[in-house]
Amino acid sequence: MISSFHSPAVDPIAERGSDYHRIQVKTATFSRNARFEVYLATKGGNRSWNGRVKTLDPSGFDFLFVLVADGRKWFIPAREVGGGSGLILGGPKYAKFEVDAPHLHRFSRAEN
């Protein structure tokens, strides 16, 4: 149960049948060599920043949804994200999680 909505660890919560999924949403605009750099760390965001960097903890969400500047989208299970400060999209590593791509990966209950 979510006890507080102040700086929640997830953005939307999605319902699929009787299951609820915690979704973390990120966007990316910077690309290099047709790859988008997605930052998974927060460095403040306001004047009260204390100098600490908060990395995204995969145990705090079920899926990562990413929308990049050219309109492409990814829906990545948290277990595939790892605990780093960022990831690169547009290459082979996360290709099977790209949404609306010819090789669209369908998530099944067995994979969750």
mmCIF file of N, CA and C in Angstrom:
data_model
loop_
_atom_site.group_PDB
_atom_site.id
_atom_site.type_symbol
_atom_site.label_atom_id
_atom_site.label_comp_id
_atom_site.label_asym_id
_atom_site.label_seq_id
_atom_site.Cartn_x
_atom_site.Cartn_y
_atom_site.Cartn_z
ATOM 1 N N MET A 1 0.830 -1.177 0.000
ATOM 2 C CA MET A 1 0.000 0.000 0.000
ATOM 3 C C MET A 1 0.873 1.238 0.000
ATOM 4 N N ILE A 2 0.500 2.234 -0.769
ATOM 5 C CA ILE A 2 1.263 3.466 -0.845
ATOM 6 C C ILE A 2 0.809 4.371 0.297
ATOM 7 N N SER A 3 1.748 4.774 1.143
ATOM 8 C CA SER A 3 1.381 5.557 2.310
ATOM 9 C C SER A 3 1.516 7.052 2.088
ATOM 10 N N SER A 4 2.274 7.468 1.093
ATOM 11 C CA SER A 4 2.477 8.895 0.876
ATOM 12 C C SER A 4 2.636 9.168 -0.605
ATOM 13 N N PHE A 5 2.110 10.302 -1.058
ATOM 14 C CA PHE A 5 2.248 10.670 -2.449
ATOM 15 C C PHE A 5 3.274 11.781 -2.627
ATOM 16 N N HIS A 6 4.005 12.133 -1.575
ATOM 17 C CA HIS A 6 5.062 13.127 -1.683
ATOM 18 C C HIS A 6 6.306 12.447 -2.238
ATOM 19 N N SER A 7 6.742 12.852 -3.410
ATOM 20 C CA SER A 7 7.892 12.238 -4.085
ATOM 21 C C SER A 7 7.746 10.726 -4.186
ATOM 22 N N PRO A 8 6.669 10.248 -4.806
ATOM 23 C CA PRO A 8 6.477 8.799 -4.898
ATOM 24 C C PRO A 8 7.564 8.142 -5.740
ATOM 25 N N ALA A 9 7.801 6.864 -5.488
ATOM 26 C CA ALA A 9 8.827 6.113 -6.213
ATOM 27 C C ALA A 9 8.360 5.727 -7.604
ATOM 28 N N VAL A 10 7.060 5.781 -7.834
ATOM 29 C CA VAL A 10 6.512 5.426 -9.143
ATOM 30 C C VAL A 10 5.644 6.563 -9.650
ATOM 31 N N ASP A 11 5.394 6.539 -10.937
ATOM 32 C CA ASP A 11 4.546 7.546 -11.542
ATOM 33 C C ASP A 11 3.120 6.999 -11.558
ATOM 34 N N PRO A 12 2.632 6.397 -12.658
ATOM 35 C CA PRO A 12 1.285 5.802 -12.581
ATOM 36 C C PRO A 12 1.338 4.384 -12.022
ATOM 37 N N ILE A 13 0.196 3.938 -11.598
ATOM 38 C CA ILE A 13 0.014 2.536 -11.227
ATOM 39 C C ILE A 13 -1.004 1.990 -12.214
ATOM 40 N N ALA A 14 -0.646 0.914 -12.910
ATOM 41 C CA ALA A 14 -1.509 0.355 -13.942
ATOM 42 C C ALA A 14 -2.196 -0.898 -13.424
ATOM 43 N N GLU A 15 -3.440 -1.065 -13.812
ATOM 44 C CA GLU A 15 -4.200 -2.245 -13.456
ATOM 45 C C GLU A 15 -4.380 -3.101 -14.699
ATOM 46 N N ARG A 16 -4.094 -4.378 -14.563
ATOM 47 C CA ARG A 16 -4.271 -5.335 -15.656
ATOM 48 C C ARG A 16 -4.955 -6.550 -15.059
ATOM 49 N N GLY A 17 -6.257 -6.653 -15.304
ATOM 50 C CA GLY A 17 -7.026 -7.710 -14.655
ATOM 51 C C GLY A 17 -7.072 -7.436 -13.167
ATOM 52 N N SER A 18 -6.659 -8.400 -12.368
ATOM 53 C CA SER A 18 -6.621 -8.202 -10.917
ATOM 54 C C SER A 18 -5.220 -7.825 -10.437
ATOM 55 N N ASP A 19 -4.286 -7.635 -11.366
ATOM 56 C CA ASP A 19 -2.912 -7.283 -11.014
ATOM 57 C C ASP A 19 -2.685 -5.776 -11.120
ATOM 58 N N TYR A 20 -1.891 -5.245 -10.218
ATOM 59 C CA TYR A 20 -1.479 -3.845 -10.258
ATOM 60 C C TYR A 20 0.019 -3.787 -10.507
ATOM 61 N N HIS A 21 0.439 -2.863 -11.353
ATOM 62 C CA HIS A 21 1.852 -2.722 -11.690
ATOM 63 C C HIS A 21 2.291 -1.290 -11.433
ATOM 64 N N ARG A 22 3.437 -1.146 -10.776
ATOM 65 C CA ARG A 22 4.011 0.171 -10.503
ATOM 66 C C ARG A 22 4.888 0.550 -11.692
ATOM 67 N N ILE A 23 4.617 1.703 -12.282
ATOM 68 C CA ILE A 23 5.310 2.132 -13.488
ATOM 69 C C ILE A 23 6.175 3.351 -13.187
ATOM 70 N N GLN A 24 7.421 3.314 -13.573
ATOM 71 C CA GLN A 24 8.318 4.467 -13.517
ATOM 72 C C GLN A 24 8.399 5.008 -14.940
ATOM 73 N N VAL A 25 8.191 6.290 -15.133
ATOM 74 C CA VAL A 25 8.188 6.902 -16.459
ATOM 75 C C VAL A 25 9.383 7.833 -16.599
ATOM 76 N N LYS A 26 10.099 7.709 -17.699
ATOM 77 C CA LYS A 26 11.230 8.583 -18.004
ATOM 78 C C LYS A 26 11.119 9.041 -19.450
ATOM 79 N N THR A 27 11.725 10.172 -19.732
ATOM 80 C CA THR A 27 11.832 10.668 -21.100
ATOM 81 C C THR A 27 13.296 10.939 -21.396
ATOM 82 N N ALA A 28 13.619 10.970 -22.677
ATOM 83 C CA ALA A 28 14.989 11.270 -23.079
ATOM 84 C C ALA A 28 14.968 12.074 -24.369
ATOM 85 N N THR A 29 15.792 13.095 -24.420
ATOM 86 C CA THR A 29 15.886 13.920 -25.619
ATOM 87 C C THR A 29 17.277 13.895 -26.222
ATOM 88 N N PHE A 30 18.280 13.519 -25.441
ATOM 89 C CA PHE A 30 19.650 13.531 -25.933
ATOM 90 C C PHE A 30 19.985 12.208 -26.614
ATOM 91 N N SER A 31 20.439 12.299 -27.852
ATOM 92 C CA SER A 31 20.852 11.082 -28.558
ATOM 93 C C SER A 31 22.247 11.272 -29.136
ATOM 94 N N ARG A 32 22.916 10.169 -29.264
ATOM 95 C CA ARG A 32 24.241 10.123 -29.864
ATOM 96 C C ARG A 32 24.319 8.836 -30.668
ATOM 97 N N ASN A 33 24.653 8.955 -31.947
ATOM 98 C CA ASN A 33 24.755 7.775 -32.824
ATOM 99 C C ASN A 33 23.463 6.953 -32.831
ATOM 100 N N ALA A 34 22.316 7.636 -32.905
ATOM 101 C CA ALA A 34 20.988 7.008 -32.954
ATOM 102 C C ALA A 34 20.644 6.232 -31.682
ATOM 103 N N ARG A 35 21.332 6.522 -30.589
ATOM 104 C CA ARG A 35 21.045 5.911 -29.284
ATOM 105 C C ARG A 35 20.644 7.021 -28.323
ATOM 106 N N PHE A 36 19.639 6.748 -27.500
ATOM 107 C CA PHE A 36 19.171 7.738 -26.527
ATOM 108 C C PHE A 36 19.691 7.403 -25.143
ATOM 109 N N GLU A 37 20.208 8.419 -24.473
ATOM 110 C CA GLU A 37 20.700 8.265 -23.111
ATOM 111 C C GLU A 37 19.568 8.606 -22.145
ATOM 112 N N VAL A 38 19.192 7.635 -21.322
ATOM 113 C CA VAL A 38 18.110 7.803 -20.362
ATOM 114 C C VAL A 38 18.726 7.867 -18.973
ATOM 115 N N TYR A 39 18.492 8.965 -18.284
ATOM 116 C CA TYR A 39 19.047 9.131 -16.944
ATOM 117 C C TYR A 39 18.099 8.545 -15.913
ATOM 118 N N LEU A 40 18.640 7.712 -15.052
ATOM 119 C CA LEU A 40 17.854 7.052 -14.020
ATOM 120 C C LEU A 40 18.239 7.552 -12.634
ATOM 121 N N ALA A 41 18.857 8.707 -12.587
ATOM 122 C CA ALA A 41 19.259 9.304 -11.315
ATOM 123 C C ALA A 41 18.688 10.711 -11.236
ATOM 124 N N THR A 42 18.349 11.109 -10.036
ATOM 125 C CA THR A 42 17.831 12.456 -9.801
ATOM 126 C C THR A 42 18.885 13.247 -9.064
ATOM 127 N N LYS A 43 19.175 14.416 -9.588
ATOM 128 C CA LYS A 43 20.169 15.294 -8.962
ATOM 129 C C LYS A 43 19.471 16.579 -8.535
ATOM 130 N N GLY A 44 18.621 16.438 -7.564
ATOM 131 C CA GLY A 44 17.935 17.621 -7.032
ATOM 132 C C GLY A 44 16.651 17.908 -7.748
ATOM 133 N N GLY A 45 16.608 19.009 -8.500
ATOM 134 C CA GLY A 45 15.400 19.409 -9.175
ATOM 135 C C GLY A 45 14.830 20.691 -8.608
ATOM 136 N N ASN A 46 15.372 21.116 -7.489
ATOM 137 C CA ASN A 46 14.951 22.395 -6.919
ATOM 138 C C ASN A 46 16.103 22.994 -6.111
ATOM 139 N N ARG A 47 15.866 24.126 -5.495
ATOM 140 C CA ARG A 47 16.932 24.830 -4.774
ATOM 141 C C ARG A 47 17.328 24.158 -3.472
ATOM 142 N N SER A 48 16.571 23.187 -3.021
ATOM 143 C CA SER A 48 16.889 22.529 -1.754
ATOM 144 C C SER A 48 17.815 21.328 -1.921
ATOM 145 N N TRP A 49 18.395 21.158 -3.103
ATOM 146 C CA TRP A 49 19.250 19.993 -3.341
ATOM 147 C C TRP A 49 20.420 19.983 -2.374
ATOM 148 N N ASN A 50 20.654 18.836 -1.760
ATOM 149 C CA ASN A 50 21.714 18.710 -0.761
ATOM 150 C C ASN A 50 22.985 18.093 -1.334
ATOM 151 N N GLY A 51 23.061 17.917 -2.638
ATOM 152 C CA GLY A 51 24.259 17.353 -3.255
ATOM 153 C C GLY A 51 24.227 15.844 -3.421
ATOM 154 N N ARG A 52 23.211 15.192 -2.909
ATOM 155 C CA ARG A 52 23.110 13.739 -3.037
ATOM 156 C C ARG A 52 22.401 13.374 -4.334
ATOM 157 N N VAL A 53 22.870 12.321 -4.957
ATOM 158 C CA VAL A 53 22.263 11.808 -6.178
ATOM 159 C C VAL A 53 21.407 10.600 -5.802
ATOM 160 N N LYS A 54 20.155 10.618 -6.235
ATOM 161 C CA LYS A 54 19.237 9.511 -5.948
ATOM 162 C C LYS A 54 19.108 8.662 -7.206
ATOM 163 N N THR A 55 19.596 7.419 -7.131
ATOM 164 C CA THR A 55 19.470 6.516 -8.275
ATOM 165 C C THR A 55 18.153 5.755 -8.186
ATOM 166 N N LEU A 56 17.683 5.304 -9.327
ATOM 167 C CA LEU A 56 16.426 4.576 -9.413
ATOM 168 C C LEU A 56 16.635 3.154 -8.912
ATOM 169 N N ASP A 57 15.864 2.758 -7.919
ATOM 170 C CA ASP A 57 15.959 1.420 -7.333
ATOM 171 C C ASP A 57 14.940 0.506 -8.004
ATOM 172 N N PRO A 58 15.376 -0.492 -8.764
ATOM 173 C CA PRO A 58 14.457 -1.385 -9.469
ATOM 174 C C PRO A 58 13.477 -2.136 -8.562
ATOM 175 N N SER A 59 13.755 -2.220 -7.279
ATOM 176 C CA SER A 59 12.810 -2.894 -6.382
ATOM 177 C C SER A 59 11.603 -2.007 -6.070
ATOM 178 N N GLY A 60 11.657 -0.742 -6.456
ATOM 179 C CA GLY A 60 10.576 0.182 -6.165
ATOM 180 C C GLY A 60 9.547 0.329 -7.273
ATOM 181 N N PHE A 61 9.705 -0.401 -8.373
ATOM 182 C CA PHE A 61 8.747 -0.341 -9.476
ATOM 183 C C PHE A 61 8.745 -1.674 -10.206
ATOM 184 N N ASP A 62 7.734 -1.889 -11.033
ATOM 185 C CA ASP A 62 7.619 -3.144 -11.780
ATOM 186 C C ASP A 62 8.069 -3.007 -13.225
ATOM 187 N N PHE A 63 7.789 -1.842 -13.825
ATOM 188 C CA PHE A 63 8.155 -1.594 -15.223
ATOM 189 C C PHE A 63 8.670 -0.168 -15.383
ATOM 190 N N LEU A 64 9.574 -0.004 -16.318
ATOM 191 C CA LEU A 64 10.071 1.312 -16.711
ATOM 192 C C LEU A 64 9.524 1.601 -18.099
ATOM 193 N N PHE A 65 8.791 2.709 -18.235
ATOM 194 C CA PHE A 65 8.300 3.150 -19.528
ATOM 195 C C PHE A 65 9.129 4.353 -19.940
ATOM 196 N N VAL A 66 9.698 4.315 -21.151
ATOM 197 C CA VAL A 66 10.528 5.417 -21.634
ATOM 198 C C VAL A 66 10.010 5.897 -22.984
ATOM 199 N N LEU A 67 9.854 7.201 -23.099
ATOM 200 C CA LEU A 67 9.491 7.857 -24.347
ATOM 201 C C LEU A 67 10.655 8.750 -24.733
ATOM 202 N N VAL A 68 11.159 8.598 -25.964
ATOM 203 C CA VAL A 68 12.282 9.421 -26.406
ATOM 204 C C VAL A 68 11.830 10.435 -27.448
ATOM 205 N N ALA A 69 12.695 11.388 -27.746
ATOM 206 C CA ALA A 69 12.355 12.547 -28.566
ATOM 207 C C ALA A 69 11.813 12.201 -29.948
ATOM 208 N N ASP A 70 12.226 11.098 -30.526
ATOM 209 C CA ASP A 70 11.734 10.759 -31.868
ATOM 210 C C ASP A 70 10.415 9.973 -31.831
ATOM 211 N N GLY A 71 9.824 9.808 -30.629
ATOM 212 C CA GLY A 71 8.534 9.146 -30.497
ATOM 213 C C GLY A 71 8.604 7.660 -30.183
ATOM 214 N N ARG A 72 9.789 7.086 -30.191
ATOM 215 C CA ARG A 72 9.908 5.662 -29.869
ATOM 216 C C ARG A 72 9.673 5.447 -28.379
ATOM 217 N N LYS A 73 9.196 4.232 -28.021
ATOM 218 C CA LYS A 73 8.834 3.916 -26.653
ATOM 219 C C LYS A 73 9.365 2.534 -26.268
ATOM 220 N N TRP A 74 9.680 2.391 -24.993
ATOM 221 C CA TRP A 74 10.102 1.113 -24.431
ATOM 222 C C TRP A 74 9.326 0.850 -23.155
ATOM 223 N N PHE A 75 9.001 -0.418 -22.912
ATOM 224 C CA PHE A 75 8.325 -0.866 -21.696
ATOM 225 C C PHE A 75 9.184 -2.001 -21.151
ATOM 226 N N ILE A 76 10.009 -1.689 -20.160
ATOM 227 C CA ILE A 76 11.061 -2.595 -19.707
ATOM 228 C C ILE A 76 10.762 -3.101 -18.301
ATOM 229 N N PRO A 77 10.775 -4.423 -18.086
ATOM 230 C CA PRO A 77 10.600 -4.953 -16.730
ATOM 231 C C PRO A 77 11.722 -4.445 -15.821
ATOM 232 N N ALA A 78 11.403 -4.152 -14.585
ATOM 233 C CA ALA A 78 12.384 -3.610 -13.638
ATOM 234 C C ALA A 78 13.605 -4.514 -13.499
ATOM 235 N N ARG A 79 13.397 -5.811 -13.538
ATOM 236 C CA ARG A 79 14.528 -6.739 -13.357
ATOM 237 C C ARG A 79 15.571 -6.608 -14.465
ATOM 238 N N GLU A 80 15.195 -6.007 -15.589
ATOM 239 C CA GLU A 80 16.114 -5.817 -16.712
ATOM 240 C C GLU A 80 16.866 -4.493 -16.632
ATOM 241 N N VAL A 81 16.444 -3.611 -15.738
ATOM 242 C CA VAL A 81 17.005 -2.265 -15.678
ATOM 243 C C VAL A 81 18.326 -2.218 -14.935
ATOM 244 N N GLY A 82 18.453 -2.939 -13.851
ATOM 245 C CA GLY A 82 19.669 -2.859 -13.055
ATOM 246 C C GLY A 82 19.611 -1.661 -12.131
ATOM 247 N N GLY A 83 20.692 -1.340 -11.486
ATOM 248 C CA GLY A 83 20.678 -0.266 -10.509
ATOM 249 C C GLY A 83 21.571 0.900 -10.853
ATOM 250 N N GLY A 84 21.904 1.082 -12.103
ATOM 251 C CA GLY A 84 22.806 2.163 -12.476
ATOM 252 C C GLY A 84 22.141 3.520 -12.556
ATOM 253 N N SER A 85 22.895 4.499 -13.010
ATOM 254 C CA SER A 85 22.371 5.858 -13.096
ATOM 255 C C SER A 85 21.785 6.170 -14.474
ATOM 256 N N GLY A 86 21.884 5.224 -15.404
ATOM 257 C CA GLY A 86 21.324 5.463 -16.720
ATOM 258 C C GLY A 86 21.397 4.232 -17.600
ATOM 259 N N LEU A 87 20.767 4.337 -18.756
ATOM 260 C CA LEU A 87 20.851 3.266 -19.744
ATOM 261 C C LEU A 87 20.775 3.885 -21.132
ATOM 262 N N ILE A 88 21.159 3.108 -22.121
ATOM 263 C CA ILE A 88 21.174 3.555 -23.512
ATOM 264 C C ILE A 88 20.116 2.757 -24.279
ATOM 265 N N LEU A 89 19.214 3.467 -24.953
ATOM 266 C CA LEU A 89 18.177 2.810 -25.743
ATOM 267 C C LEU A 89 18.393 3.080 -27.224
ATOM 268 N N GLY A 90 17.993 2.139 -28.043
ATOM 269 C CA GLY A 90 18.140 2.261 -29.489
ATOM 270 C C GLY A 90 19.067 1.211 -30.058
ATOM 271 N N GLY A 91 19.719 0.461 -29.195
ATOM 272 C CA GLY A 91 20.607 -0.614 -29.627
ATOM 273 C C GLY A 91 19.967 -1.962 -29.356
ATOM 274 N N PRO A 92 20.747 -3.031 -29.462
ATOM 275 C CA PRO A 92 20.191 -4.378 -29.326
ATOM 276 C C PRO A 92 19.811 -4.793 -27.899
ATOM 277 N N LYS A 93 20.437 -4.228 -26.863
ATOM 278 C CA LYS A 93 20.220 -4.703 -25.498
ATOM 279 C C LYS A 93 18.754 -4.639 -25.072
ATOM 280 N N TYR A 94 18.061 -3.558 -25.362
ATOM 281 C CA TYR A 94 16.667 -3.405 -24.955
ATOM 282 C C TYR A 94 15.701 -3.469 -26.135
ATOM 283 N N ALA A 95 16.152 -3.907 -27.284
ATOM 284 C CA ALA A 95 15.331 -3.924 -28.499
ATOM 285 C C ALA A 95 14.041 -4.722 -28.328
ATOM 286 N N LYS A 96 14.078 -5.817 -27.611
ATOM 287 C CA LYS A 96 12.872 -6.640 -27.468
ATOM 288 C C LYS A 96 11.808 -5.976 -26.597
ATOM 289 N N PHE A 97 12.148 -4.882 -25.914
ATOM 290 C CA PHE A 97 11.192 -4.177 -25.072
ATOM 291 C C PHE A 97 10.639 -2.925 -25.745
ATOM 292 N N GLU A 98 11.044 -2.682 -26.992
ATOM 293 C CA GLU A 98 10.535 -1.517 -27.697
ATOM 294 C C GLU A 98 9.070 -1.749 -28.068
ATOM 295 N N VAL A 99 8.237 -0.766 -27.770
ATOM 296 C CA VAL A 99 6.802 -0.842 -28.007
ATOM 297 C C VAL A 99 6.501 -0.384 -29.424
ATOM 298 N N ASP A 100 5.568 -1.058 -30.082
ATOM 299 C CA ASP A 100 5.146 -0.734 -31.441
ATOM 300 C C ASP A 100 6.239 -0.967 -32.474
ATOM 301 N N ALA A 101 7.242 -1.708 -32.117
ATOM 302 C CA ALA A 101 8.300 -2.063 -33.059
ATOM 303 C C ALA A 101 7.897 -3.358 -33.756
ATOM 304 N N PRO A 102 8.457 -3.636 -34.924
ATOM 305 C CA PRO A 102 8.105 -4.874 -35.624
ATOM 306 C C PRO A 102 8.348 -6.120 -34.777
ATOM 307 N N HIS A 103 9.296 -6.058 -33.876
ATOM 308 C CA HIS A 103 9.634 -7.207 -33.029
ATOM 309 C C HIS A 103 9.007 -7.050 -31.640
ATOM 310 N N LEU A 104 7.824 -6.412 -31.553
ATOM 311 C CA LEU A 104 7.166 -6.118 -30.289
ATOM 312 C C LEU A 104 7.193 -7.326 -29.362
ATOM 313 N N HIS A 105 7.709 -7.097 -28.176
ATOM 314 C CA HIS A 105 7.791 -8.137 -27.152
ATOM 315 C C HIS A 105 6.521 -8.094 -26.317
ATOM 316 N N ARG A 106 5.787 -9.170 -26.272
ATOM 317 C CA ARG A 106 4.560 -9.241 -25.483
ATOM 318 C C ARG A 106 4.894 -9.767 -24.088
ATOM 319 N N PHE A 107 4.442 -9.063 -23.071
ATOM 320 C CA PHE A 107 4.687 -9.485 -21.688
ATOM 321 C C PHE A 107 3.599 -10.456 -21.282
ATOM 322 N N SER A 108 4.021 -11.544 -20.716
ATOM 323 C CA SER A 108 3.057 -12.544 -20.235
ATOM 324 C C SER A 108 3.194 -12.676 -18.733
ATOM 325 N N ARG A 109 2.220 -13.309 -18.122
ATOM 326 C CA ARG A 109 2.280 -13.525 -16.673
ATOM 327 C C ARG A 109 3.546 -14.276 -16.275
ATOM 328 N N ALA A 110 3.965 -15.210 -17.092
ATOM 329 C CA ALA A 110 5.152 -16.015 -16.767
ATOM 330 C C ALA A 110 6.408 -15.168 -16.689
ATOM 331 N N GLU A 111 6.437 -14.040 -17.388
ATOM 332 C CA GLU A 111 7.622 -13.199 -17.393
ATOM 333 C C GLU A 111 7.647 -12.215 -16.244
ATOM 334 N N ASN A 112 6.522 -11.957 -15.625
ATOM 335 C CA ASN A 112 6.466 -10.957 -14.555
ATOM 336 C C ASN A 112 7.022 -11.460 -13.265
#
